[in-house]
XYZ file of N, CA and C in Angstrom:
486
model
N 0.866 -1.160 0.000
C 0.000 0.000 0.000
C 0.912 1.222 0.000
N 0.639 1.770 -1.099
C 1.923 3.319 -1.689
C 1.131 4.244 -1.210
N 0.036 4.169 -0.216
C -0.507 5.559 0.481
C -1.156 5.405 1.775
N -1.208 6.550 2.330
C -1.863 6.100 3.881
C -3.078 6.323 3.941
N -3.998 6.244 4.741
C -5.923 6.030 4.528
C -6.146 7.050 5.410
N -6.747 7.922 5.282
C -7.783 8.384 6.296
C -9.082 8.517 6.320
N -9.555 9.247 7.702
C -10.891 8.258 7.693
C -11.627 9.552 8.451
N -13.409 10.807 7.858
C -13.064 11.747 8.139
C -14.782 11.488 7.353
N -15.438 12.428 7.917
C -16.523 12.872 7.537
C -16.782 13.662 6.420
N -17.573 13.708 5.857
C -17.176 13.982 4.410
C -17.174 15.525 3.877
N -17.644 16.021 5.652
C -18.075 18.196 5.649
C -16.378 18.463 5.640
N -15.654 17.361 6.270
C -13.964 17.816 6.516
C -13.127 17.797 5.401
N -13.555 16.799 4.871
C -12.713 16.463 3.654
C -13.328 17.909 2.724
N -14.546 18.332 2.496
C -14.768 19.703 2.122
C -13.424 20.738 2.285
N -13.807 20.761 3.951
C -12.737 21.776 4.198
C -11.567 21.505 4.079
N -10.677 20.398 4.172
C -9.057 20.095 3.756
C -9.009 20.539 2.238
N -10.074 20.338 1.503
C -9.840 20.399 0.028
C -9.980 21.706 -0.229
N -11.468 22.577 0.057
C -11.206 24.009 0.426
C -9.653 25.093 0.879
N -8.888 24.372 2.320
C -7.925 24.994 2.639
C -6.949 24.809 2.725
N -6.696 23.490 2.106
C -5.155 23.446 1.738
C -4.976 23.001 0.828
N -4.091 22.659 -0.065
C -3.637 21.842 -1.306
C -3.272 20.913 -1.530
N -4.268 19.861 -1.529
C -4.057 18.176 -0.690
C -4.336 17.828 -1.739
N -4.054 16.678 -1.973
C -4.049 16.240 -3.435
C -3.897 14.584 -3.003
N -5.225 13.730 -3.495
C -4.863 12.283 -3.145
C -6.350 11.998 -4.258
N -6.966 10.503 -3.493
C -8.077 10.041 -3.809
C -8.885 9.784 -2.868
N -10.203 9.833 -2.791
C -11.154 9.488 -2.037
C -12.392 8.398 -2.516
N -12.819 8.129 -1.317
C -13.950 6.858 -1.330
C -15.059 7.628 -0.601
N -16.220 7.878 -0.950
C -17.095 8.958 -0.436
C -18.643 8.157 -0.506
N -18.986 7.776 0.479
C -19.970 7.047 0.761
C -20.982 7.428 1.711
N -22.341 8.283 1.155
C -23.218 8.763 1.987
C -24.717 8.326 1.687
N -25.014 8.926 2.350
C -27.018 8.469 2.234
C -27.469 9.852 1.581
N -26.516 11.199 1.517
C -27.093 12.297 0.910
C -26.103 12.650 -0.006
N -26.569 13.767 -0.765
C -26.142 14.613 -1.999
C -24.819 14.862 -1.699
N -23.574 14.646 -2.436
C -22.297 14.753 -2.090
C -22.283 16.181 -3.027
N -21.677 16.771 -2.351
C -21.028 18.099 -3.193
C -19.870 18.159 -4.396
N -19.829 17.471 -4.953
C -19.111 16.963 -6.144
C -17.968 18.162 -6.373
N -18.341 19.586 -6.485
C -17.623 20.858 -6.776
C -17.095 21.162 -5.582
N -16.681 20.657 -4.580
C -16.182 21.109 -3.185
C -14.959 20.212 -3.190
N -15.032 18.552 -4.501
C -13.909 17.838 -4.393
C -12.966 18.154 -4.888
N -12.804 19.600 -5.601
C -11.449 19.818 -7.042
C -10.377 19.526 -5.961
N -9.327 19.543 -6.771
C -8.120 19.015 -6.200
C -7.602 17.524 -6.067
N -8.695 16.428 -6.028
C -8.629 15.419 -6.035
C -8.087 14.878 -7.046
N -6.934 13.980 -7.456
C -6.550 13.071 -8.157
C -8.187 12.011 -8.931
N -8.138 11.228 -8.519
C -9.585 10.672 -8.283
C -10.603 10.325 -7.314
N -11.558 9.864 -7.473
C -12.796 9.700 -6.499
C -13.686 9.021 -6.918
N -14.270 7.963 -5.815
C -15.875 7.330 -5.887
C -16.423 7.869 -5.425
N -17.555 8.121 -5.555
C -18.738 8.448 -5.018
C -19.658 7.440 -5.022
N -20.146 7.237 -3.239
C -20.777 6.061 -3.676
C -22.443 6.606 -2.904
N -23.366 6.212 -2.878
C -25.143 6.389 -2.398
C -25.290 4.668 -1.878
N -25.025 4.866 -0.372
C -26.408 4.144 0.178
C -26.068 3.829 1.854
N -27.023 3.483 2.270
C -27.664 3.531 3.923
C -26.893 3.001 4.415
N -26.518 3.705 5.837
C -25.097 2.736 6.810
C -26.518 1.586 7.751
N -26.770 1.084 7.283
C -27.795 -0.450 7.821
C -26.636 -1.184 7.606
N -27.348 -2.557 8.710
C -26.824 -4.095 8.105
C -27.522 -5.134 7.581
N -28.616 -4.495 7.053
C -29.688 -5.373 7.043
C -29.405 -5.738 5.047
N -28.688 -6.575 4.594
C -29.021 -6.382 3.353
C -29.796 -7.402 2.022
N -31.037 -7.272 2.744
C -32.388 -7.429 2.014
C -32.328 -6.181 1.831
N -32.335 -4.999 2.393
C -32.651 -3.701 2.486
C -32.154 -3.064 0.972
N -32.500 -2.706 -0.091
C -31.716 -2.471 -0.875
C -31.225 -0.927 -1.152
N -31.645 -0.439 -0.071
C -30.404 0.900 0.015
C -29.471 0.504 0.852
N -29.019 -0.503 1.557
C -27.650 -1.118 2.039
C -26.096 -1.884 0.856
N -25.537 -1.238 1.238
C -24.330 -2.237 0.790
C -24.763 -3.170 0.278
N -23.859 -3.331 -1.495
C -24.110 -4.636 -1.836
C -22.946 -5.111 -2.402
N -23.178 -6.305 -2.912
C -22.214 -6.771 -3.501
C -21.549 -6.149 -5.290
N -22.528 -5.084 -5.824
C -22.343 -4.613 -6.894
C -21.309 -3.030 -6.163
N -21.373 -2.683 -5.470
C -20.753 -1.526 -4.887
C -19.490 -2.020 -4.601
N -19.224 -2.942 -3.768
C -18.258 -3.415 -3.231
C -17.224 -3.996 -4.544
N -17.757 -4.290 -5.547
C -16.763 -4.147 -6.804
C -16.737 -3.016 -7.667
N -17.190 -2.178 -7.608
C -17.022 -0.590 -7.666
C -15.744 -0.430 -6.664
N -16.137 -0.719 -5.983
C -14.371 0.090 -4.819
C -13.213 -0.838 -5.129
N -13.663 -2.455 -5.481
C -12.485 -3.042 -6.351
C -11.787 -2.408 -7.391
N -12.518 -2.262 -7.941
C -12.012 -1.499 -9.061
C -12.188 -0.413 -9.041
N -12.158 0.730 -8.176
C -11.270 1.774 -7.991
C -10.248 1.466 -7.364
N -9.808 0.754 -6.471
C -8.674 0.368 -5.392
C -7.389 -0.005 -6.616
N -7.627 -1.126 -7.560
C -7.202 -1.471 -8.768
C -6.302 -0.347 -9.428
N -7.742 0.835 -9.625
C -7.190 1.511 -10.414
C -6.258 2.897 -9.854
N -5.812 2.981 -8.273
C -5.377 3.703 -7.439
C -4.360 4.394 -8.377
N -3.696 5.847 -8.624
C -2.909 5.872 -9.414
C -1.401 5.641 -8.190
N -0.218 5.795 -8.647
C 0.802 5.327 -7.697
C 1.351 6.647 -7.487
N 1.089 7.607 -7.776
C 1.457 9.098 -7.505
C 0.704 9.616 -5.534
N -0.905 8.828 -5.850
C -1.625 9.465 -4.900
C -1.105 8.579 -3.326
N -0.450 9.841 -2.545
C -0.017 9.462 -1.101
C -0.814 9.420 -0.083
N -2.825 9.929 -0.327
C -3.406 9.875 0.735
C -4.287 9.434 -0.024
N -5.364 8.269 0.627
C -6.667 7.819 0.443
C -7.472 8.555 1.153
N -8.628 9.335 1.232
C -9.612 9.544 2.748
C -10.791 8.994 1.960
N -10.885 8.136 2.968
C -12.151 7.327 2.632
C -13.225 8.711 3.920
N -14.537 8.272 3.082
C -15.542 9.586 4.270
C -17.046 8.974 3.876
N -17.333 9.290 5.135
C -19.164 9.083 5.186
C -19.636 10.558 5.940
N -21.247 9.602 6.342
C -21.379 11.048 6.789
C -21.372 11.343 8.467
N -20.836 10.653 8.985
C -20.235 10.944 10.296
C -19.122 10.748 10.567
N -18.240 9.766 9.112
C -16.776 9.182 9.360
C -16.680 8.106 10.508
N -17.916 7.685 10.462
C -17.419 6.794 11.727
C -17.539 4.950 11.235
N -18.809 4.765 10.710
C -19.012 3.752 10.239
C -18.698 2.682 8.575
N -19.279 3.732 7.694
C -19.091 2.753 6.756
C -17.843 2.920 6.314
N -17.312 4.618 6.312
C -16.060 4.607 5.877
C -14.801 4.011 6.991
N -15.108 3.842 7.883
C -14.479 2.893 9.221
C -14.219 1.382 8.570
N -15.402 1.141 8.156
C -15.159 -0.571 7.504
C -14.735 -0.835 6.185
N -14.962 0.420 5.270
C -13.887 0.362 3.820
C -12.560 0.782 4.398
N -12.333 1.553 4.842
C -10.783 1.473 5.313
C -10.239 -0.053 5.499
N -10.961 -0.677 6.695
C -10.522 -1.561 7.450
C -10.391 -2.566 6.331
N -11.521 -2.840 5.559
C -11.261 -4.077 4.297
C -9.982 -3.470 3.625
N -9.876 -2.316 3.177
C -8.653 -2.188 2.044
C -7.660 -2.293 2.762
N -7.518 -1.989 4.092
C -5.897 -2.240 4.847
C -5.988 -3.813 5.017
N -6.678 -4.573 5.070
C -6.816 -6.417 5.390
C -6.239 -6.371 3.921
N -6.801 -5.761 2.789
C -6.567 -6.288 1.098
C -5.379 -5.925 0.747
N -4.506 -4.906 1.557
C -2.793 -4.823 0.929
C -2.244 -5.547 1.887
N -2.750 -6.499 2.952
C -1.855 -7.229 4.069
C -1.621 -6.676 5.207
N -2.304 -5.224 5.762
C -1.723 -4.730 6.734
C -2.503 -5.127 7.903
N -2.355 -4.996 9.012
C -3.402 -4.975 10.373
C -4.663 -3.962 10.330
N -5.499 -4.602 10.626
C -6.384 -3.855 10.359
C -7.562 -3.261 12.122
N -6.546 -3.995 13.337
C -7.257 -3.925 14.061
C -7.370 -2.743 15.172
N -6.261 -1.500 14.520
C -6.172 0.170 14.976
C -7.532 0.662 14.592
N -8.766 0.008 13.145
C -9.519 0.589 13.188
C -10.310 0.233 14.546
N -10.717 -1.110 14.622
C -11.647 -2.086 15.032
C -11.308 -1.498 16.637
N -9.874 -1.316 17.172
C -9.808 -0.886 18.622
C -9.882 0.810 18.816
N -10.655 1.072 17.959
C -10.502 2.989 18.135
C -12.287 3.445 18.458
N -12.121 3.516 19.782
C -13.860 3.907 20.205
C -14.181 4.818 19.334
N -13.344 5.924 18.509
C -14.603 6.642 17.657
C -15.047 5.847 16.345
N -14.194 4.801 16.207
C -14.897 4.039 14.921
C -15.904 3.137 15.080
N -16.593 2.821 14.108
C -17.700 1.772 14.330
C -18.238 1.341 13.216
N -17.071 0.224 12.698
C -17.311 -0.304 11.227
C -18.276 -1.025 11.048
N -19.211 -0.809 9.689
C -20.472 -1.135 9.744
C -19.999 -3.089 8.965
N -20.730 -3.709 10.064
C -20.268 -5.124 9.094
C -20.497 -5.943 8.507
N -21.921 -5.244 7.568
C -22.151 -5.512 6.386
C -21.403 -5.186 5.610
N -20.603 -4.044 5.620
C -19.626 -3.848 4.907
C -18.604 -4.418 4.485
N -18.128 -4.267 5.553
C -16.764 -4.566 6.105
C -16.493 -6.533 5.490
N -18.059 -7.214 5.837
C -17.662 -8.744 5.395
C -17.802 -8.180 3.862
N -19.079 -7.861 3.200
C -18.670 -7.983 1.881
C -17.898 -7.282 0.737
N -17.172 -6.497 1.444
C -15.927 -5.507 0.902
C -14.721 -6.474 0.999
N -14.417 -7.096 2.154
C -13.589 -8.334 2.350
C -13.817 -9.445 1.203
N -15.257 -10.080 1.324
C -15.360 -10.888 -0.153
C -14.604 -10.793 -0.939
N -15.180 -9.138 -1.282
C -14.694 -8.875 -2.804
C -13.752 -8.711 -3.218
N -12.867 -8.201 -2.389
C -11.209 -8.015 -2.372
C -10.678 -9.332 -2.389
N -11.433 -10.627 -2.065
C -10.472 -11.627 -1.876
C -9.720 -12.101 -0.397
N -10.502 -11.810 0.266
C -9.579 -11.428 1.554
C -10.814 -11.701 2.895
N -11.748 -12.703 2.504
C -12.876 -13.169 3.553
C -12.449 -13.570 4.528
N -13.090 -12.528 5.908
C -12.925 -12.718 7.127
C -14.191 -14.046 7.627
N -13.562 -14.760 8.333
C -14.670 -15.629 8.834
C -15.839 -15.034 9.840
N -16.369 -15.917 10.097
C -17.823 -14.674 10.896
C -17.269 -14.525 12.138
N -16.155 -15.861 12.593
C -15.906 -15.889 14.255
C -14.852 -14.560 14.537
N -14.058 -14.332 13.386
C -13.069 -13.426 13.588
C -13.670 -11.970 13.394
N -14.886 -11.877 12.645
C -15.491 -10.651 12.649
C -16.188 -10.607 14.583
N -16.892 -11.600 14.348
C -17.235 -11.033 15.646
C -16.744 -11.222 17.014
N -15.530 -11.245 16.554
C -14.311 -10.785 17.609
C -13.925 -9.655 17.565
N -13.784 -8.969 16.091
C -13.287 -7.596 16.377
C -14.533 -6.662 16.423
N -15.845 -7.522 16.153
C -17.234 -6.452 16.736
C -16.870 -6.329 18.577
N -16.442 -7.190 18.800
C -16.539 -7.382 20.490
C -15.365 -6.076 20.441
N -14.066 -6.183 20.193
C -13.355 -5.367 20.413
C -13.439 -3.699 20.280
N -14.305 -3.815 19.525
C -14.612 -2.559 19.145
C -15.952 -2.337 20.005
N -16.713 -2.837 20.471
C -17.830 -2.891 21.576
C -16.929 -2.094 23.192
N -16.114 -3.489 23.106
C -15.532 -2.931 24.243
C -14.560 -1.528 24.583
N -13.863 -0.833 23.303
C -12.996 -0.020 23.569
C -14.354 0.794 23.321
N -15.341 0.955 22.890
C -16.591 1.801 23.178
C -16.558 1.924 24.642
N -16.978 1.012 25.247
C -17.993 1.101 26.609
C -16.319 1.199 27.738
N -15.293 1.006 27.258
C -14.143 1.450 28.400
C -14.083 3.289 27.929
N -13.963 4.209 26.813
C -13.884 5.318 26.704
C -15.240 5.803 27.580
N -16.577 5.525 27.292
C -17.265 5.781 28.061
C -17.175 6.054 29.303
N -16.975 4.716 30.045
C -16.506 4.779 31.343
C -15.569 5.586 31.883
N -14.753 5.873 30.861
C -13.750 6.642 31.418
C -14.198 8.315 31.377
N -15.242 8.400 30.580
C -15.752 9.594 30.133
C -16.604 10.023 31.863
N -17.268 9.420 32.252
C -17.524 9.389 33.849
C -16.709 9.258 34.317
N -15.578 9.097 35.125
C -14.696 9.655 36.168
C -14.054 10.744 35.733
């Protein structure tokens, strides 16, 4: 992996692109109207439409036709671009679990997302983004790092009271 990921709501990535001269690719995945003219500067970009659910009968959820859409943008990454920001619209969830699949799909650890209480990878995603990349997590190991990520939730909490 020839670039590093970040992971950022998609009003921020506005403003980085607005105020400084950042120059990478993005993965932009919301339930509303993306501002398309707020992205100049970008190398390239997906834009993707649909619901952070896990339910997927639901067919505004994640599917398996999207999830090879980001294959093949990932594919087509150019080798110039040094930052990915993947973004939703709180940065917390779906773009939490496309990160996490594309760092599992170049070999790296992927469990800085899974242990970071502000993330909360959605894992409908997250399994069939894994599929598609080639790179299927089993269900026991997903819901191990759902637990992990449960728990570094409810310890920040706690700690948020004392």
């Amino acid at each position: 992996m020839g670039f590093r990921i970040e992971i950022h709501p998609v009003k921020w990535l506005y403003y980085y692109l607005a105020e400084d001269d950042r120059t990478g690719g993005a993965i932009i995945a919301s339930s509303y109207t993306v501002r398309e003219n707020k992205l100049t500067g970008l190398k390239s970009k997906l834009v993707l439409s649909f619901n952070d659910i896990v339910d997927f009968n639901d067919e505004s959820a994640f599917n398996k036709a999207i999830a090879s859409e980001i294959h093949s943008y990932i594919k087509g990454i150019q080798p110039d671009i040094e930052v990915l920001y993947v973004c939703c619209d709180s940065g917390e969830s779906r773009s939490s679990a496309i990160a996490a699949a594309i760092t599992r799909f170049y070999g790296k650890d992927d469990m800085y997302i899974w242990a970071d209480p502000h993330f909360h990878p959605n894992p409908l995603v997250y399994k069939l983004l894994c599929e598609e990349l080639g790179v299927a997590i089993p269900d026991g190991e997903l819901e191990g790092k759902i637990e992990l990520n449960n728990n570094a939730l409810a310890m920040k909490i706690a700690e948020s009271r004392n």
